[in-house]
Structure formats: structure tokens, C-alpha cells
Amino acid sequence: MPRSPDENRTMSTKAFASQADLQDKQVSFTKLSDHAYAYTAEGDPNTGVIIGDNAVMVIDTQATPVMAQDVIRRIREVTDKPIQYVVLSHYHAVRVLGASAYGAQHIIASQDTYDLIVERGEQDKASEIGRFPRLFRAVESIPPGLTWPTLTFTGKMTIWLGKLEVQLLQLGRGHTKGDTVAWLPQERILFSGDLVEFDATPYAGDAYFRDWPQTLDNLAALQPEKLVPGRGAALTTPEQVQQALAGTKAFIEDVRAAVEEGVRAGKDLRVIYKETYARLQPKYGRWVIFDHCMPFDVTRCYDELTAYPDPRIWTAERDRQMWEALEG
């Protein structure tokens, strides 16, 4: 007797993380102003581009030098100015390992991000490549070792690209403890990194759930009129910006509320995961990488609410053990 679709689902396990995601995405290069562009790809990691009077700044690099070449090609369609600065919004491999392609004079990150690279860069590199192979196309083009900042800052750094002011700001912990945003105050354009997502599920495996909502409020206080999120389409109106900020905040708060309820009830992580997934899926299940992120997000939230104020290091082995425990 043939099984029902529901029976088939219960008898099979989800493919690990995003290893089964093989579909290439359509790239867009969106002009936000004469100085700002967004390289986006239907929910894949975004790259921001700032074109000043005398130089170009790139925010987040793509995952490999070969993938970065497509960003460079788009930049060269609109300017021949040198790419002088690369900014790392945070330490995750998918954001930083393409840096060598740009030949930038300076690679800039917060001191907190630098410290995270020292502490867990190698483990994160191996973990992320194993989770999502499609995002590391031509992985062999990544130079040995890690991407190291050449300039670091704490709190705020201002860079002038001629007459164009670029503020690099740490406005609080959220996606990681080192999150940096790039802000063009003259044009009210914000590059948020993975602190803000749009129609894409926030990855919170290295997050601070207690801090993230307030950090989003700090971003909103800038009153950005346009925003390049970590994933999702470029946001070109204040209304879209507000929608992305509110959506990201709601997701983080909803995960924490569900996990906190389970912890108070004395439930174990697997039960809490299943209940949290079921509660959030109707509202957020259509968002990109929902199934990928939820095991990592719930695990980190559970850790934070129980025994680990700071995120534990993810290794390829820990990834697999966690996935099997929650999805196996």
C-alpha cells in the first residue's frame, strides 16, 4: 500500500543544512544612489558597494575569490576607481573569504570581529563550507589560511572617500558580537550586514538573542531611508526599511519566546526545537533558508538561556551532531 506524503516525510530526514541546495540564483546590481549599490542574489549573501570621489569600498566580499570576480565585474561597469577598502561586517566565512580578489589596500573590521577570527576562524571556515557548498563555488580559489583585517576599530570609524563620509559603526551585539554597519549619513543609506534580513531567515547560531532587538532599535534610530540587508533584496524606501527591521526583530523575539517557554517547562532541546519549529513555520517558513537556520538558531537560543552567555564554537563535527540530534 503506498504511503501518504506525510508518512514519507516522517520516514525521511532532511538533508544536512543546505547541502541539497544546488539552484543558482539570479544576481541583481541595484543602484541606490550615485554612491551606493547593492549586489544581491535572491536571498544569497549580499555585497554592498560604495563609490566615493576617489575610491571604492566593498562591504562583505562573497565566499570565494572566483565569486568575488562577478562583484568586481559589476563595479567596473559603473566606475574605474580603485577598490581601496574592504569592510567585513562580521567574521563568517561566507562573507569574508573572497577578500583577496579585490586587491584592496585596507581590510577593515571591528576589533571584536578580529578577535573572533583569532578564536574560531578556522573552525567556522570548515563548518560553513560543509553546510552550504553552493555558496563556496570554486572553493579551491580561496588562499590558504584566513582573511585578516589590516585595520580594526572599536565603536566607530569614519572614512572620507573624498567628500563622501562613510561611518563604520558598532551599534550593539546581534548576529555576532562584532557586527559592523556602514552608514552614509549624507544619503541616509545603511549597509546592515546580517543584523537585518529581508524575506530571509536570520541565522542566529552565533547570536546574542538578548541584545539583538535593542541593536535593531539602534539601527532604526539612524532613520535610514534605504538599506542593504545581509540577505534579500535592496530596500529602496523607508517603508521597506521599516518592514525589514520589524521582520528581523519579530523573528528573533519569537524564537526566544518559544525557547524560553520550553526551558521554563523543563523540556529538552529536541522537544523545544520541534515545538519552536512548528510555532514559527506558519509565519516564517516561506523565508529563504528557514529549514537551514532553525536548528542552529534554536540551539544557540537554548544555550544562551541555560548555560552559555557567549556562543560556543561550531565545528563541522558539532554541526553534524546537532543536526542528527534535532532532525535525525
Coordinates of C-alpha atoms in Angstrom, one line a residue:
M1 CA 0.0 0.0 0.0
P2 CA 1.5 3.4 -1.0
R3 CA 2.5 5.7 1.8
S4 CA 0.9 9.1 2.2
P5 CA 3.1 12.2 1.7
D6 CA 3.1 12.8 5.5
E7 CA 4.3 9.3 6.1
N8 CA 7.1 9.8 3.6
R9 CA 8.2 13.0 5.3
T10 CA 8.3 11.3 8.7
M11 CA 10.3 8.4 7.4
S12 CA 13.0 10.5 5.7
T13 CA 15.4 13.0 7.3
K14 CA 16.2 16.5 6.0
A15 CA 19.4 16.8 4.0
F16 CA 22.1 18.3 6.3
A17 CA 21.9 22.1 6.4
S18 CA 21.9 23.3 2.8
Q19 CA 23.9 20.6 1.1
A20 CA 20.9 19.8 -1.2
D21 CA 20.6 23.5 -2.3
L22 CA 22.1 23.4 -5.7
Q23 CA 20.0 26.0 -7.5
D24 CA 21.9 29.1 -8.7
K25 CA 20.2 32.5 -8.0
Q26 CA 19.6 35.5 -10.3
V27 CA 22.0 38.3 -9.4
S28 CA 20.9 41.9 -9.3
F29 CA 23.1 45.0 -9.1
T30 CA 20.9 47.8 -7.8
K31 CA 21.8 51.5 -7.8
L32 CA 20.6 53.2 -4.6
S33 CA 22.4 56.5 -5.3
D34 CA 25.3 57.8 -7.3
H35 CA 27.5 56.4 -4.5
A36 CA 25.8 53.2 -3.4
Y37 CA 25.0 49.9 -5.0
A38 CA 23.7 46.5 -3.8
Y39 CA 24.8 43.2 -5.2
T40 CA 22.0 40.8 -4.3
A41 CA 21.0 37.3 -5.4
E42 CA 17.5 36.2 -4.3
G43 CA 18.5 35.5 -0.7
D44 CA 22.1 34.5 -1.1
P45 CA 24.6 36.7 0.8
N46 CA 24.7 40.3 -0.3
T47 CA 27.6 42.6 -1.0
G48 CA 27.5 46.4 -0.7
V49 CA 29.4 48.8 -2.8
I50 CA 30.2 52.5 -2.0
I51 CA 31.8 54.6 -4.7
G52 CA 33.4 57.8 -3.4
D53 CA 35.2 60.6 -5.2
N54 CA 38.5 58.8 -5.3
A55 CA 38.0 55.2 -4.3
V56 CA 35.6 52.3 -3.9
M57 CA 34.6 50.5 -0.7
V58 CA 33.2 46.9 -0.7
I59 CA 31.1 45.7 2.3
D60 CA 31.3 41.8 2.6
T61 CA 33.2 40.0 -0.2
Q62 CA 31.4 36.9 -1.2
A63 CA 32.7 33.5 -0.2
T64 CA 35.4 32.8 -2.7
P65 CA 37.7 34.9 -5.0
V66 CA 36.0 33.5 -8.1
M67 CA 32.6 34.6 -6.8
A68 CA 34.0 38.0 -5.9
Q69 CA 35.1 38.4 -9.6
D70 CA 31.4 38.8 -10.5
V71 CA 31.1 41.7 -8.0
I72 CA 34.2 43.3 -9.4
R73 CA 32.8 43.0 -12.9
R74 CA 29.6 44.8 -11.9
I75 CA 31.7 47.5 -10.2
R76 CA 33.8 48.0 -13.3
E77 CA 30.6 48.6 -15.3
V78 CA 30.0 51.8 -13.3
T79 CA 33.4 53.0 -12.2
D80 CA 37.1 52.6 -12.8
K81 CA 38.1 54.0 -9.4
P82 CA 40.4 51.7 -7.3
I83 CA 38.8 49.4 -4.8
Q84 CA 40.7 50.7 -1.8
Y85 CA 38.7 49.4 1.1
V86 CA 37.1 46.1 2.0
V87 CA 34.9 46.1 5.1
L88 CA 33.9 42.9 7.0
S89 CA 30.6 43.3 8.6
H90 CA 31.4 40.2 10.7
Y91 CA 33.7 37.2 10.7
H92 CA 31.6 34.5 9.0
A93 CA 33.5 32.7 6.2
V94 CA 30.7 33.2 3.6
R95 CA 31.2 36.9 3.9
V96 CA 35.0 37.2 4.0
L97 CA 36.9 34.5 2.1
G98 CA 36.6 36.3 -1.2
A99 CA 38.6 39.3 0.0
S100 CA 41.8 38.5 -1.8
A101 CA 40.2 39.1 -5.2
Y102 CA 39.8 42.9 -4.6
G103 CA 43.4 43.8 -4.1
A104 CA 42.3 46.3 -1.5
Q105 CA 44.7 48.5 0.4
H106 CA 42.8 48.1 3.6
I107 CA 40.6 45.3 5.1
I108 CA 38.6 46.8 8.0
A109 CA 36.8 45.1 10.8
S110 CA 35.8 45.7 14.4
Q111 CA 38.3 44.6 17.0
D112 CA 35.6 42.2 18.2
T113 CA 35.5 40.6 14.7
Y114 CA 39.2 40.3 14.6
D115 CA 39.2 38.6 18.0
L116 CA 36.5 36.1 16.7
I117 CA 38.7 35.3 13.7
V118 CA 41.5 34.5 16.0
E119 CA 39.3 32.4 18.3
R120 CA 37.2 30.5 15.8
G121 CA 38.0 31.5 12.2
E122 CA 39.4 28.1 11.2
Q123 CA 36.5 26.1 12.7
D124 CA 34.0 28.5 11.1
K125 CA 35.6 28.1 7.7
A126 CA 35.4 24.3 7.8
S127 CA 31.9 24.4 9.2
E128 CA 30.4 26.8 6.7
I129 CA 31.9 25.1 3.6
G130 CA 30.4 21.9 4.8
R131 CA 27.0 23.4 5.4
F132 CA 26.4 25.2 2.2
P133 CA 28.7 24.1 -0.7
R134 CA 26.9 26.1 -3.4
L135 CA 27.9 29.3 -1.7
F136 CA 31.6 28.4 -1.9
R137 CA 31.8 27.9 -5.7
A138 CA 35.4 27.4 -6.8
V139 CA 36.4 26.8 -3.2
E140 CA 39.9 25.9 -4.4
S141 CA 40.4 29.6 -5.2
I142 CA 40.4 30.6 -1.5
P143 CA 44.0 31.2 -0.4
P144 CA 45.3 29.1 2.4
G145 CA 44.6 30.5 5.9
L146 CA 42.1 33.1 6.9
T147 CA 41.1 36.7 5.9
W148 CA 42.9 39.0 8.3
P149 CA 41.9 42.7 8.8
T150 CA 44.6 45.2 8.4
L151 CA 42.7 47.9 10.3
T152 CA 40.5 47.5 13.3
F153 CA 38.3 49.8 15.3
T154 CA 36.1 49.9 18.4
G155 CA 32.7 51.6 18.3
K156 CA 33.1 53.9 15.3
M157 CA 35.4 54.7 12.5
T158 CA 34.9 57.4 9.9
I159 CA 36.4 57.2 6.4
W160 CA 36.2 60.0 3.9
L161 CA 36.1 58.9 0.2
G162 CA 36.8 62.4 -1.0
K163 CA 33.8 64.4 0.2
L164 CA 31.7 61.3 0.9
E165 CA 31.5 60.4 4.6
V166 CA 31.3 56.7 5.5
Q167 CA 30.7 55.8 9.1
L168 CA 31.5 52.3 10.3
L169 CA 29.5 51.7 13.4
Q170 CA 29.1 49.0 16.1
L171 CA 25.6 49.6 17.4
G172 CA 25.3 46.5 19.5
R173 CA 25.6 42.8 19.5
G174 CA 23.2 40.7 17.5
H175 CA 24.1 38.3 14.7
T176 CA 27.6 38.2 16.3
K177 CA 29.4 40.3 18.9
G178 CA 31.4 42.0 16.3
D179 CA 28.7 43.3 13.9
T180 CA 29.6 46.4 11.9
V181 CA 27.3 48.5 9.8
A182 CA 28.3 51.0 7.1
W183 CA 26.3 54.3 7.2
L184 CA 26.2 57.1 4.6
P185 CA 24.8 59.9 6.7
Q186 CA 24.6 62.4 3.8
E187 CA 22.3 60.0 1.9
R188 CA 20.8 58.0 4.8
I189 CA 21.8 54.7 3.3
L190 CA 22.6 51.8 5.6
F191 CA 24.5 48.6 4.9
S192 CA 23.5 46.3 7.8
G193 CA 25.2 43.0 7.2
D194 CA 23.3 40.1 8.7
L195 CA 21.9 42.3 11.5
V196 CA 18.9 42.8 9.2
E197 CA 17.4 40.3 6.7
F198 CA 14.6 40.8 4.2
D199 CA 12.4 37.8 3.3
A200 CA 15.3 35.7 4.5
T201 CA 15.7 33.8 7.8
P202 CA 18.2 35.3 10.2
Y203 CA 21.0 32.9 11.0
A204 CA 21.5 33.1 14.8
G205 CA 23.9 30.3 15.6
D206 CA 26.5 32.8 16.9
A207 CA 24.0 35.4 18.1
Y208 CA 23.0 37.3 21.2
F209 CA 19.3 37.0 21.4
R210 CA 19.0 39.3 24.4
D211 CA 20.8 42.1 22.7
W212 CA 19.7 41.8 19.1
P213 CA 16.3 43.5 19.3
Q214 CA 17.8 46.6 21.0
T215 CA 20.6 46.7 18.4
L216 CA 17.9 46.8 15.7
D217 CA 16.2 49.7 17.5
N218 CA 19.6 51.4 17.5
L219 CA 19.8 50.9 13.7
A220 CA 16.2 52.2 13.3
A221 CA 17.2 55.4 15.3
L222 CA 19.5 56.3 12.4
Q223 CA 16.3 56.7 10.3
P224 CA 17.8 55.0 7.2
E225 CA 15.8 55.7 4.0
K226 CA 17.5 52.9 2.1
L227 CA 19.1 49.7 3.3
V228 CA 21.2 46.8 2.0
P229 CA 20.4 43.8 4.2
G230 CA 22.6 40.8 4.7
R231 CA 20.2 38.7 2.6
G232 CA 17.3 39.7 0.4
A233 CA 16.5 42.5 -2.0
A234 CA 17.9 46.0 -1.6
L235 CA 15.4 48.2 0.2
T236 CA 14.7 51.5 -1.5
T237 CA 12.0 53.2 0.6
P238 CA 11.7 54.0 4.3
E239 CA 8.6 51.7 4.4
Q240 CA 10.6 48.7 3.1
V241 CA 13.4 49.5 5.6
Q242 CA 11.0 49.6 8.4
Q243 CA 9.4 46.3 7.3
A244 CA 12.9 44.6 7.2
L245 CA 13.8 45.9 10.7
A246 CA 10.5 44.9 12.2
G247 CA 10.5 41.5 10.5
T248 CA 14.0 40.6 11.7
K249 CA 13.2 41.8 15.2
A250 CA 9.9 39.8 15.3
F251 CA 11.7 36.6 14.3
I252 CA 14.4 36.9 16.9
E253 CA 11.8 37.7 19.6
D254 CA 9.5 34.9 18.5
V255 CA 12.4 32.3 18.6
R256 CA 13.4 33.5 22.1
A257 CA 9.9 33.5 23.4
A258 CA 9.2 29.9 22.2
V259 CA 12.6 28.6 23.5
E260 CA 12.2 30.4 26.8
E261 CA 8.8 28.8 27.3
G262 CA 10.2 25.4 26.8
V263 CA 13.2 25.9 29.1
R264 CA 10.9 27.1 31.9
A265 CA 8.8 24.0 31.4
G266 CA 11.9 21.8 31.8
K267 CA 11.8 20.4 28.3
D268 CA 14.8 19.1 26.5
L269 CA 16.4 20.7 23.4
R270 CA 14.9 18.3 20.9
V271 CA 11.4 18.8 22.1
I272 CA 11.9 22.6 22.3
Y273 CA 13.2 22.6 18.7
K274 CA 10.2 20.6 17.4
E275 CA 7.8 22.9 19.2
T276 CA 9.5 26.1 18.1
Y277 CA 9.8 25.0 14.5
A278 CA 6.0 24.2 14.5
R279 CA 5.2 27.5 16.0
L280 CA 7.3 29.7 13.7
Q281 CA 6.8 27.8 10.4
P282 CA 3.4 29.2 9.5
K283 CA 4.7 32.8 9.9
Y284 CA 8.3 32.5 8.6
G285 CA 8.5 29.2 6.7
R286 CA 8.5 30.9 3.3
W287 CA 11.6 32.8 4.1
V288 CA 14.8 31.7 2.4
I289 CA 16.9 29.2 4.4
F290 CA 14.3 28.7 7.1
D291 CA 15.0 25.0 7.4
H292 CA 18.7 25.6 7.3
C293 CA 18.7 28.1 10.1
M294 CA 16.2 26.8 12.6
P295 CA 18.3 24.0 14.2
F296 CA 21.3 26.4 14.7
D297 CA 19.1 29.3 15.9
V298 CA 17.1 27.2 18.5
T299 CA 20.3 25.5 19.7
R300 CA 22.0 28.9 20.3
C301 CA 19.0 30.4 21.9
Y302 CA 18.7 27.4 24.2
D303 CA 22.4 27.7 25.1
E304 CA 22.1 31.4 25.9
L305 CA 19.1 30.8 28.1
T306 CA 20.7 27.9 30.0
A307 CA 24.5 27.7 30.3
Y308 CA 26.3 29.7 27.6
P309 CA 26.1 33.5 27.6
D310 CA 28.6 33.6 24.7
P311 CA 28.2 31.4 21.6
R312 CA 30.0 28.1 21.5
I313 CA 32.3 27.4 18.5
W314 CA 30.6 25.5 15.7
T315 CA 32.8 22.8 14.2
A316 CA 32.0 20.5 11.3
E317 CA 31.6 17.7 13.8
R318 CA 29.4 19.7 16.1
D319 CA 27.2 20.7 13.2
R320 CA 26.6 17.1 12.2
Q321 CA 25.9 16.0 15.8
M322 CA 23.4 18.8 16.4
W323 CA 21.6 18.2 13.1
E324 CA 21.3 14.5 13.8
A325 CA 20.0 15.1 17.3
L326 CA 17.3 17.6 16.2
E327 CA 16.5 16.4 12.6
G328 CA 17.6 12.8 12.7

